[in-house]
Amino acid sequence: MEVFKNYIGGKWVPSTSERTFESRNPAHWDEVLGVFPDSTEEDVQKAVEAAKEAFRQWSRMPAPKRGEILRKAGEILLARKKEIARVMTREIGKVLKEAEGDVQEAIDTAFYAAGETRRMFGYTTPSELPNKYALTFRTPVGIAGVITAWNFPIAVPAWKIFPALAAGNTVIFKPAPDASLTATYFVEVFEEAGLPPGVFNLVFGAGIAGKAIVEHPDIKIIAFTGGTETGKKIYESAGRRLKRVSLELGGKNPQIVMPSADLDLAVEGAVWGAYGTTGQRCTSTSRLILHEAIYDAFMERFKERVSRIRIGDGLDPEVEMGPVINKTQLEKDLMYVRIGQEEGARLTYGGKQLTEGPYAEGWFMEPTIFEDVTPDMRIFKEEIFGPVLSVIRVKSFEEAIEVANAVRYGLSSSIYTRDTVEAMRAVQELEAGITYVNAPTIGAESHLPFGGVKDTGNGAREGGWTVFDIFTEWKTVYIDFSGKLQKAQIDTWEE
Ligand code: NAD
């Protein structure tokens, strides 16, 4: 079992901390994948010094030259996709196909960011004065602190790291403890791609290192993905320091099914949306809102399909749903099963931990369905982040939208309908950063903006072109070639 150091300034550097933590396989808890330092403020300080030093050269390198390195990183990820995916499956339990998709999203992002280094357009606009040009362009901000959740160990950091680097910033990355081993691949990939030392730094740890990154005065951007409560603390602290902050937080995503929907398609969508990644995606479907006209027909097919979900170690290609990430999360899932029962919802499928045979080695749980869920219940309102689905029966389209919007989160949403007016109205009325029509709540593509409204974030959008609003400053330039003093707003134009 390997003992890891932090990666700072192009070298593996021992932490000043004596505390360590292990990353383990959630399907075989005895398997320790690595031991990592629980880093301190001093470790973050060292990373800041390296990132600051590297910023001078990196930020001045022509953007397309930076792009060449990022493209190479994307090619290396592509060549090593299967190998990295296997490690990811062992570390966080996500089934192999999804883990490969996770790496693919990073590959897509690398190529997209590399391409943007030849665009990253600014504006030119007429000046109000003669013989004067007015133009704008994007400039790097400085050091970006990247702090992420464990559930997309390559894709989510890549969403932040590649655009940050493309724009000329340097990066300090603190992965979630449960995804520490997978994070080390960024080091291997960037080293091989020829990224200069200090441009990318990796600091392991949990809250202490995370807090040190948020509080460090020389780290100018905080790009965070994680829970809403952690995000709020970070926003407060970073706000006091006037930092730029991007927050991608929790969700409680609804899938609506209307009477005109293709039911088989809607059933497949709900199974994938609710139980893909064992319900541990920020965009997982956690509320299924069914019109009463199709309720019984839908639920019959849905439960039959759910009963056939193959649960197990994600390395087995037959397995559709892997383990829960760790014991704490499993206990949280089971706690919500109890809460749902106490609140009067009807547990109609699953709800139990799986402990027999191969399941005894890890943290496995049945896919779980609650029916008769109402908007006042905690299982309706709170993010569980597990394979626990709440089903709500509604009488009309209007009620479906009202129920969908009756939570504090607003990340993803979906409607299954063949009625065009309903589809258009849902796009308009659903309070969510993302709406899918006739597709599940999961499935974002890297070249489009990603993020949520309400308590899911602070208005930032990672992914796509909008991510550059997080990682760049605007520089406005006036060039006066009139040869005289021209006063804006005061001088008037005369022929
Ligand atoms: P978490 O909030 O517990 O941890 C996220 C990261 O923050 C980890 O790296 C953690 O070590 C770090 N951290 C913890 N306390 C900190 C502090 N005080 N200061 C700075 N950093 C700190 O989240 P998690 O359990 O790893 O992930 C699950 C959550 O992430 C869910 O709520 C899920 O919806 C959300 N998520 C959101 C998105 C999105 O894009 N919106 C994507 C994936 C996951």
Coordinates of C-alpha atoms and ligand atoms in Angstrom, one line a residue:
M1 CA 0.0 0.0 0.0
E2 CA 1.5 3.3 -1.1
V3 CA 2.0 6.3 1.2
F4 CA 1.5 9.5 -0.7
K5 CA 3.0 13.0 -0.4
N6 CA 1.7 16.3 -1.7
Y7 CA 2.8 17.4 -5.2
I8 CA 4.1 20.9 -5.0
G9 CA 6.3 22.8 -7.4
G10 CA 6.8 19.7 -9.6
K11 CA 7.9 17.4 -6.8
W12 CA 6.4 15.0 -4.3
V13 CA 6.8 16.9 -1.0
P14 CA 6.2 15.5 2.5
S15 CA 3.5 17.1 4.5
T16 CA 4.2 19.0 7.7
S17 CA 1.2 17.1 9.2
E18 CA 1.6 13.9 11.2
R19 CA -2.0 13.0 10.6
T20 CA -2.9 10.7 7.6
F21 CA -6.0 9.1 6.3
E22 CA -6.7 6.1 4.1
S23 CA -8.7 5.8 0.9
R24 CA -10.5 2.5 0.8
N25 CA -12.5 0.5 -1.7
P26 CA -16.2 0.8 -0.8
A27 CA -16.9 -2.6 -2.4
H28 CA -14.1 -4.3 -0.4
W29 CA -13.6 -2.2 2.6
D30 CA -10.4 -4.1 3.7
E31 CA -8.7 -2.9 0.6
V32 CA -6.7 0.2 1.3
L33 CA -5.8 2.0 -1.8
G34 CA -3.4 4.5 -0.4
V35 CA -2.4 6.6 2.7
F36 CA -2.5 10.3 2.3
P37 CA -1.5 13.3 4.4
D38 CA -4.2 15.4 6.1
S39 CA -2.4 18.5 5.0
T40 CA -2.0 21.7 7.0
E41 CA -1.9 25.5 6.5
E42 CA 1.9 25.2 6.1
D43 CA 1.5 22.7 3.2
V44 CA -1.0 25.1 1.5
Q45 CA 1.5 27.9 2.1
K46 CA 4.2 25.9 0.2
A47 CA 1.8 25.2 -2.6
V48 CA 1.0 28.9 -2.8
E49 CA 4.7 29.9 -3.1
A50 CA 5.2 27.4 -5.9
A51 CA 2.0 28.5 -7.7
K52 CA 2.9 32.1 -7.4
E53 CA 6.4 31.5 -8.8
A54 CA 5.1 29.6 -11.7
F55 CA 2.3 32.1 -12.5
R56 CA 4.8 34.6 -13.9
Q57 CA 5.9 32.4 -16.7
W58 CA 2.6 30.5 -17.3
S59 CA 0.4 33.6 -17.4
R60 CA 2.7 35.2 -20.0
M61 CA 3.0 32.1 -22.3
P62 CA 0.8 32.7 -25.4
A63 CA -2.5 31.0 -24.7
P64 CA -2.3 28.7 -27.8
K65 CA 1.0 27.4 -26.4
R66 CA -0.7 26.6 -23.2
G67 CA -3.4 25.0 -25.3
E68 CA -0.8 22.6 -26.8
I69 CA 0.1 21.3 -23.4
L70 CA -3.6 20.9 -22.5
R71 CA -4.3 19.0 -25.7
K72 CA -1.4 16.7 -25.0
A73 CA -2.9 16.1 -21.5
G74 CA -6.2 15.2 -23.1
E75 CA -4.5 12.8 -25.4
I76 CA -2.7 11.1 -22.5
L77 CA -6.0 10.8 -20.6
L78 CA -7.5 9.2 -23.7
A79 CA -4.7 6.7 -24.0
R80 CA -5.0 5.8 -20.3
K81 CA -8.8 6.0 -20.0
K82 CA -9.4 2.4 -19.1
E83 CA -6.6 2.2 -16.6
I84 CA -7.7 5.4 -14.8
A85 CA -11.3 4.2 -14.8
R86 CA -10.4 1.0 -13.1
V87 CA -8.7 2.8 -10.3
M88 CA -11.7 5.1 -10.0
T89 CA -14.1 2.2 -9.7
R90 CA -11.9 0.6 -7.0
E91 CA -11.7 3.9 -5.1
I92 CA -15.2 5.2 -5.2
G93 CA -17.3 2.3 -6.4
K94 CA -18.8 3.8 -9.6
V95 CA -19.4 1.1 -12.2
L96 CA -16.7 0.8 -14.8
K97 CA -18.7 2.2 -17.8
E98 CA -19.6 5.3 -15.7
A99 CA -16.0 5.6 -14.6
E100 CA -14.9 5.6 -18.2
G101 CA -17.5 8.2 -18.9
D102 CA -16.1 10.3 -16.1
V103 CA -12.6 10.2 -17.7
Q104 CA -14.1 10.9 -21.1
E105 CA -15.7 14.1 -19.7
A106 CA -12.3 15.2 -18.7
I107 CA -10.9 14.4 -22.1
D108 CA -13.7 16.4 -23.7
T109 CA -13.0 19.3 -21.4
A110 CA -9.2 19.2 -22.1
F111 CA -9.8 19.4 -25.8
Y112 CA -12.4 22.1 -25.4
A113 CA -10.2 24.2 -23.2
A114 CA -7.3 23.7 -25.5
G115 CA -9.4 24.9 -28.4
E116 CA -10.6 27.9 -26.4
T117 CA -7.0 29.1 -26.0
R118 CA -7.3 30.1 -29.7
R119 CA -10.6 31.9 -29.1
M120 CA -11.4 33.2 -25.6
F121 CA -12.8 36.2 -27.5
G122 CA -12.9 39.7 -26.2
Y123 CA -15.0 42.5 -27.8
T124 CA -14.1 45.5 -29.9
T125 CA -16.6 48.3 -29.9
P126 CA -16.7 51.9 -31.3
S127 CA -15.4 54.6 -29.1
E128 CA -17.6 57.6 -28.6
L129 CA -14.6 59.8 -29.6
P130 CA -12.9 60.0 -33.0
N131 CA -9.5 58.4 -33.7
K132 CA -9.8 56.2 -30.7
Y133 CA -10.2 52.4 -30.4
A134 CA -11.9 50.6 -27.6
L135 CA -11.4 46.9 -27.0
T136 CA -11.4 44.3 -24.3
F137 CA -9.6 41.0 -23.6
R138 CA -9.5 38.4 -20.9
T139 CA -6.5 38.1 -18.6
P140 CA -5.7 35.5 -16.0
V141 CA -6.7 36.1 -12.4
G142 CA -3.9 34.4 -10.4
I143 CA -3.9 31.3 -8.3
A144 CA -7.0 29.2 -8.4
G145 CA -7.9 26.9 -5.4
V146 CA -9.9 23.9 -6.6
I147 CA -11.8 22.0 -4.0
T148 CA -14.0 19.1 -5.1
A149 CA -16.4 16.4 -4.0
W150 CA -15.5 12.7 -4.4
N151 CA -18.2 11.5 -6.8
F152 CA -16.7 12.7 -10.1
P153 CA -13.0 12.3 -9.2
I154 CA -11.7 13.2 -12.7
A155 CA -14.5 15.0 -14.5
V156 CA -15.3 17.6 -11.9
P157 CA -11.7 18.7 -11.1
A158 CA -11.1 18.7 -14.9
W159 CA -14.0 21.1 -15.5
K160 CA -12.2 23.6 -13.3
I161 CA -8.5 22.8 -13.8
F162 CA -8.3 22.8 -17.6
P163 CA -10.1 26.1 -18.1
A164 CA -8.2 27.6 -15.2
L165 CA -4.9 26.6 -16.9
A166 CA -6.1 27.6 -20.4
A167 CA -6.7 31.1 -19.1
G168 CA -3.2 31.3 -17.6
N169 CA -3.9 30.8 -13.9
T170 CA -2.0 28.4 -11.8
V171 CA -3.8 25.8 -9.7
I172 CA -3.8 24.3 -6.2
F173 CA -6.1 21.2 -6.2
K174 CA -7.5 19.6 -3.0
P175 CA -9.5 16.5 -3.9
A176 CA -12.0 14.9 -1.6
P177 CA -10.3 12.5 0.8
D178 CA -12.3 9.5 -0.6
A179 CA -11.0 10.2 -4.1
S180 CA -7.4 10.9 -3.4
L181 CA -5.8 8.1 -5.3
T182 CA -7.6 9.0 -8.5
A183 CA -6.5 12.6 -8.2
T184 CA -2.8 11.5 -8.5
Y185 CA -3.4 10.8 -12.2
F186 CA -3.6 14.5 -12.8
V187 CA 0.0 14.7 -11.7
E188 CA 1.1 11.9 -14.0
V189 CA -0.8 13.3 -16.9
F190 CA 0.4 16.9 -16.5
E191 CA 4.0 15.8 -16.0
E192 CA 4.0 13.8 -19.2
A193 CA 2.2 16.6 -21.1
G194 CA 5.1 19.0 -20.1
L195 CA 3.3 21.3 -17.8
P196 CA 5.9 23.5 -16.1
P197 CA 6.5 22.8 -12.3
G198 CA 4.3 24.8 -9.9
V199 CA 1.5 25.4 -12.5
F200 CA -0.5 22.5 -11.0
N201 CA -0.1 21.5 -7.3
L202 CA -1.9 18.8 -5.5
V203 CA -2.5 19.0 -1.7
F204 CA -4.3 16.2 0.0
G205 CA -6.5 16.6 3.0
A206 CA -10.0 17.4 4.3
G207 CA -11.4 20.5 6.0
I208 CA -8.2 21.9 7.4
A209 CA -6.4 22.1 4.0
G210 CA -9.7 23.2 2.3
K211 CA -10.2 26.0 4.8
A212 CA -6.5 27.1 4.4
I213 CA -7.0 27.4 0.7
V214 CA -10.2 29.4 1.1
E215 CA -8.5 31.8 3.6
H216 CA -5.2 32.3 1.9
P217 CA -4.9 35.9 0.7
D218 CA -2.9 34.9 -2.4
I219 CA -5.4 32.4 -3.8
K220 CA -7.7 34.6 -5.8
I221 CA -10.3 32.1 -7.1
I222 CA -12.1 29.4 -5.2
A223 CA -13.8 26.9 -7.5
F224 CA -15.8 24.5 -5.2
T225 CA -18.0 21.5 -5.8
G226 CA -19.6 19.9 -2.8
G227 CA -22.4 20.2 -0.3
T228 CA -24.5 23.3 0.1
E229 CA -23.6 23.7 3.8
T230 CA -19.9 23.5 3.1
G231 CA -20.4 25.9 0.1
K232 CA -22.1 28.5 2.3
K233 CA -19.2 28.5 4.8
I234 CA -16.7 28.9 1.9
Y235 CA -18.8 31.7 0.3
E236 CA -18.8 33.6 3.6
S237 CA -15.2 33.3 4.2
A238 CA -14.1 33.9 0.6
G239 CA -16.5 36.8 0.4
R240 CA -14.9 38.6 3.3
R241 CA -11.7 38.4 1.3
L242 CA -13.3 39.6 -1.9
K243 CA -12.4 36.4 -3.7
R244 CA -14.0 35.2 -6.9
V245 CA -16.0 32.1 -6.0
S246 CA -17.7 29.4 -8.1
L247 CA -20.0 27.1 -6.1
E248 CA -21.5 23.9 -7.6
L249 CA -23.6 22.5 -4.7
G250 CA -26.4 20.0 -3.9
G251 CA -29.5 19.0 -5.8
K252 CA -32.9 17.4 -5.3
N253 CA -33.7 16.8 -8.9
P254 CA -37.2 16.0 -10.2
Q255 CA -38.3 13.9 -13.2
I256 CA -41.9 14.6 -14.3
V257 CA -43.8 12.1 -16.3
M258 CA -46.9 13.3 -18.1
P259 CA -49.7 11.2 -19.6
S260 CA -48.5 11.5 -23.2
A261 CA -45.0 10.3 -22.4
D262 CA -43.3 7.2 -23.9
L263 CA -43.5 5.2 -20.6
D264 CA -40.8 2.7 -21.4
L265 CA -38.4 5.6 -22.2
A266 CA -39.5 7.4 -19.0
V267 CA -38.9 4.2 -17.0
E268 CA -35.4 3.7 -18.4
G269 CA -34.7 7.4 -17.7
A270 CA -35.8 7.2 -14.1
V271 CA -33.8 4.0 -13.4
W272 CA -30.6 5.6 -14.8
G273 CA -31.3 9.0 -13.2
A274 CA -32.1 7.6 -9.7
Y275 CA -29.8 4.7 -9.4
G276 CA -26.9 5.5 -11.7
T277 CA -23.8 6.2 -9.6
T278 CA -25.9 4.7 -6.8
G279 CA -27.9 7.9 -6.6
Q280 CA -24.7 9.8 -5.7
R281 CA -24.6 12.4 -8.4
C282 CA -25.5 16.0 -7.8
T283 CA -27.9 15.6 -10.7
S284 CA -29.4 12.3 -9.6
T285 CA -33.2 12.0 -9.9
S286 CA -34.4 12.0 -6.3
R287 CA -38.0 13.0 -6.9
L288 CA -40.2 11.3 -9.5
I289 CA -43.4 13.3 -10.1
L290 CA -46.0 11.2 -11.9
H291 CA -49.3 12.3 -13.3
E292 CA -52.1 10.2 -11.9
A293 CA -53.3 9.0 -15.3
I294 CA -50.1 7.0 -15.8
Y295 CA -49.1 6.4 -12.2
D296 CA -50.0 2.7 -11.9
A297 CA -48.8 1.7 -15.3
F298 CA -45.5 3.6 -14.8
M299 CA -44.9 2.2 -11.3
E300 CA -45.6 -1.4 -12.3
R301 CA -43.0 -1.2 -15.1
F302 CA -40.6 0.8 -13.0
K303 CA -40.6 -1.5 -10.0
E304 CA -40.2 -4.5 -12.2
R305 CA -37.1 -2.9 -13.8
V306 CA -35.7 -1.8 -10.4
S307 CA -36.0 -5.3 -9.1
R308 CA -33.7 -6.4 -11.9
I309 CA -30.9 -3.9 -11.2
R310 CA -27.7 -5.8 -10.7
I311 CA -25.8 -4.6 -7.6
G312 CA -22.2 -5.3 -6.9
D313 CA -18.6 -4.5 -7.4
G314 CA -18.4 -1.9 -10.2
L315 CA -15.5 -3.8 -11.8
D316 CA -17.9 -6.6 -12.9
P317 CA -19.2 -5.4 -16.3
E318 CA -22.6 -6.9 -15.5
V319 CA -23.1 -4.7 -12.5
E320 CA -25.4 -1.7 -12.9
M321 CA -25.2 -0.2 -9.4
G322 CA -22.1 -0.2 -7.2
P323 CA -21.7 0.4 -3.5
V324 CA -22.4 3.5 -1.4
I325 CA -19.1 5.5 -1.0
N326 CA -18.6 4.8 2.8
K327 CA -20.2 3.8 6.0
T328 CA -21.2 7.4 7.0
Q329 CA -23.1 7.9 3.7
L330 CA -24.8 4.4 4.0
E331 CA -25.9 5.3 7.6
K332 CA -27.2 8.6 6.3
D333 CA -29.2 6.8 3.5
L334 CA -30.6 4.3 6.1
M335 CA -31.5 7.2 8.4
Y336 CA -33.5 8.8 5.6
V337 CA -35.3 5.5 5.1
R338 CA -36.4 5.6 8.8
I339 CA -37.3 9.2 8.5
G340 CA -39.4 8.5 5.4
Q341 CA -41.3 5.8 7.3
E342 CA -41.8 7.9 10.3
E343 CA -43.2 10.7 8.1
G344 CA -45.8 8.4 6.7
A345 CA -44.4 7.8 3.2
R346 CA -44.9 4.2 1.9
L347 CA -41.7 2.2 1.5
T348 CA -42.6 0.1 -1.5
Y349 CA -39.2 -1.2 -2.6
G350 CA -35.8 -1.8 -0.9
G351 CA -34.7 0.3 2.0
K352 CA -32.2 -2.2 3.5
Q353 CA -28.5 -2.6 3.6
L354 CA -27.2 -5.7 1.7
T355 CA -24.9 -7.7 4.0
E356 CA -24.9 -11.3 2.7
G357 CA -22.2 -13.0 0.7
P358 CA -20.1 -10.6 -1.4
Y359 CA -22.0 -7.6 -0.1
A360 CA -20.6 -8.2 3.4
E361 CA -17.3 -6.8 2.3
G362 CA -18.5 -3.4 1.4
W363 CA -21.3 -0.7 1.7
F364 CA -24.2 -1.9 -0.4
M365 CA -27.8 -0.9 -0.3
E366 CA -30.9 -1.8 -2.2
P367 CA -32.4 0.6 -4.6
T368 CA -35.2 2.2 -2.6
I369 CA -38.6 3.6 -3.5
F370 CA -40.9 5.7 -1.3
E371 CA -44.4 6.4 -2.6
D372 CA -47.1 8.7 -1.2
V373 CA -44.4 11.3 -0.6
T374 CA -45.6 14.9 0.0
P375 CA -43.8 18.2 -0.2
D376 CA -43.8 18.7 3.6
M377 CA -41.7 15.6 4.1
R378 CA -37.9 15.7 4.8
I379 CA -37.3 12.9 2.2
F380 CA -39.0 15.3 -0.4
K381 CA -36.9 18.3 0.6
E382 CA -33.5 17.2 1.7
E383 CA -30.6 15.9 -0.4
I384 CA -30.0 12.3 0.6
F385 CA -27.2 11.6 -2.0
G386 CA -28.0 7.9 -2.1
P387 CA -30.3 5.4 -4.0
V388 CA -33.4 6.6 -2.3
L389 CA -36.2 7.9 -4.6
S390 CA -39.3 9.8 -3.6
V391 CA -42.4 9.3 -5.8
I392 CA -45.1 12.0 -5.8
R393 CA -48.5 11.7 -7.5
V394 CA -50.0 14.8 -9.1
K395 CA -53.2 15.7 -10.8
S396 CA -52.1 18.2 -13.4
F397 CA -49.2 19.7 -15.3
E398 CA -49.4 22.9 -13.1
E399 CA -49.3 20.8 -9.9
A400 CA -46.3 18.9 -11.3
I401 CA -44.3 22.1 -11.9
E402 CA -45.3 23.5 -8.5
V403 CA -44.2 20.3 -6.8
A404 CA -40.9 20.2 -8.8
N405 CA -40.1 23.8 -7.7
A406 CA -41.0 23.3 -4.1
V407 CA -37.5 22.7 -2.9
R408 CA -34.6 24.9 -2.0
Y409 CA -32.3 23.4 -4.7
G410 CA -32.4 24.0 -8.5
L411 CA -29.8 22.0 -10.3
S412 CA -31.3 19.6 -12.9
S413 CA -34.8 18.7 -13.9
S414 CA -36.6 16.6 -16.5
I415 CA -39.9 16.2 -18.1
Y416 CA -41.2 13.2 -20.2
T417 CA -44.0 14.3 -22.5
R418 CA -44.9 14.2 -26.2
D419 CA -47.0 17.4 -25.7
T420 CA -45.0 20.3 -27.2
V421 CA -46.7 22.9 -25.1
E422 CA -46.0 21.1 -21.9
A423 CA -42.4 20.6 -22.9
M424 CA -42.0 24.3 -23.7
R425 CA -43.7 25.4 -20.5
A426 CA -41.6 23.1 -18.5
V427 CA -38.4 24.6 -20.0
Q428 CA -39.7 28.0 -19.1
E429 CA -41.2 27.3 -15.6
L430 CA -38.9 24.7 -14.0
E431 CA -36.6 26.5 -11.5
A432 CA -33.4 24.7 -12.4
G433 CA -30.1 25.5 -14.1
I434 CA -30.6 22.5 -16.4
T435 CA -33.8 21.1 -17.9
Y436 CA -34.0 17.9 -20.0
V437 CA -36.9 17.1 -22.3
N438 CA -37.5 13.3 -22.7
A439 CA -34.1 12.5 -21.1
P440 CA -33.1 11.9 -17.5
T441 CA -31.8 14.5 -15.1
I442 CA -28.2 13.2 -15.6
G443 CA -26.1 13.6 -18.7
A444 CA -24.5 17.0 -18.9
E445 CA -22.0 17.6 -21.8
S446 CA -18.8 19.4 -21.2
H447 CA -19.2 22.2 -23.7
L448 CA -22.4 23.6 -22.2
P449 CA -22.8 25.7 -19.1
F450 CA -23.4 23.6 -15.9
G451 CA -24.8 24.8 -12.6
G452 CA -27.9 25.5 -10.7
V453 CA -30.1 28.2 -9.3
K454 CA -31.4 28.7 -5.7
D455 CA -29.3 26.9 -3.1
T456 CA -27.4 24.9 -5.7
G457 CA -24.9 27.7 -6.3
N458 CA -24.0 31.3 -6.5
G459 CA -24.8 31.9 -10.2
A460 CA -21.5 30.7 -11.6
R461 CA -21.6 28.3 -14.5
E462 CA -18.7 25.8 -15.0
G463 CA -18.5 23.9 -18.3
G464 CA -18.7 25.5 -21.7
W465 CA -17.6 29.1 -22.5
T466 CA -19.1 30.5 -19.3
V467 CA -16.4 28.9 -17.2
F468 CA -14.0 31.6 -18.5
D469 CA -16.1 34.2 -16.6
I470 CA -14.8 32.5 -13.4
F471 CA -11.2 32.1 -14.4
T472 CA -10.5 35.5 -16.2
E473 CA -10.5 39.2 -15.5
W474 CA -11.6 41.6 -18.2
K475 CA -9.0 44.2 -19.3
T476 CA -10.5 47.2 -21.1
V477 CA -8.1 49.1 -23.4
Y478 CA -8.5 52.6 -25.0
I479 CA -6.1 53.6 -27.7
D480 CA -6.2 57.3 -28.6
F481 CA -4.4 58.2 -31.9
S482 CA -6.0 61.7 -32.2
G483 CA -2.8 63.4 -30.9
K484 CA -4.8 65.6 -28.6
L485 CA -6.6 65.4 -25.2
Q486 CA -10.1 64.0 -25.8
K487 CA -12.5 64.1 -22.9
A488 CA -15.1 61.3 -22.8
Q489 CA -18.6 62.5 -21.9
I490 CA -17.5 66.1 -22.2
D491 CA -16.1 66.7 -25.8
T492 CA -18.8 66.7 -28.4
W493 CA -18.5 65.5 -32.0
E494 CA -18.5 68.2 -34.5
E495 CA -17.9 67.8 -38.3
Ligands
NAD1 P1 -18.5 18.0 1.0 O1 -19.1 19.4 1.0 O2 -18.5 17.3 2.3 O3 -17.0 18.1 0.5 C1 -16.6 18.7 -0.6 C2 -15.1 19.1 -0.5 O4 -15.0 20.2 0.4 C3 -14.2 18.1 -0.1 O5 -13.0 18.2 -0.8 C4 -13.9 18.4 1.4 O6 -12.7 17.9 1.9 C5 -13.9 19.9 1.3 N1 -14.2 20.6 2.6 C6 -14.9 20.2 3.6 N2 -15.1 21.2 4.6 C7 -14.4 22.3 4.1 C8 -14.2 23.6 4.5 N3 -14.7 24.1 5.7 N4 -13.5 24.5 3.7 C9 -13.1 24.1 2.5 N5 -13.2 22.8 2.0 C10 -13.9 21.9 2.8 O7 -19.2 17.2 -0.2 P2 -19.0 15.7 -0.6 O8 -19.7 14.8 0.4 O9 -17.6 15.3 -1.0 O10 -19.9 15.6 -1.9 C11 -21.2 15.5 -2.0 C12 -21.9 16.8 -2.3 O11 -21.3 17.4 -3.5 C13 -23.4 16.7 -2.6 O12 -24.1 17.7 -1.9 C14 -23.4 16.8 -4.1 O13 -24.7 17.3 -4.6 C15 -22.4 17.8 -4.3 N6 -21.9 17.8 -5.7 C16 -22.3 18.9 -6.5 C17 -21.9 18.9 -7.9 C18 -22.3 20.1 -8.7 O14 -21.7 20.3 -9.8 N7 -23.3 20.9 -8.4 C19 -21.2 17.9 -8.4 C20 -20.8 16.8 -7.6 C21 -21.2 16.8 -6.2

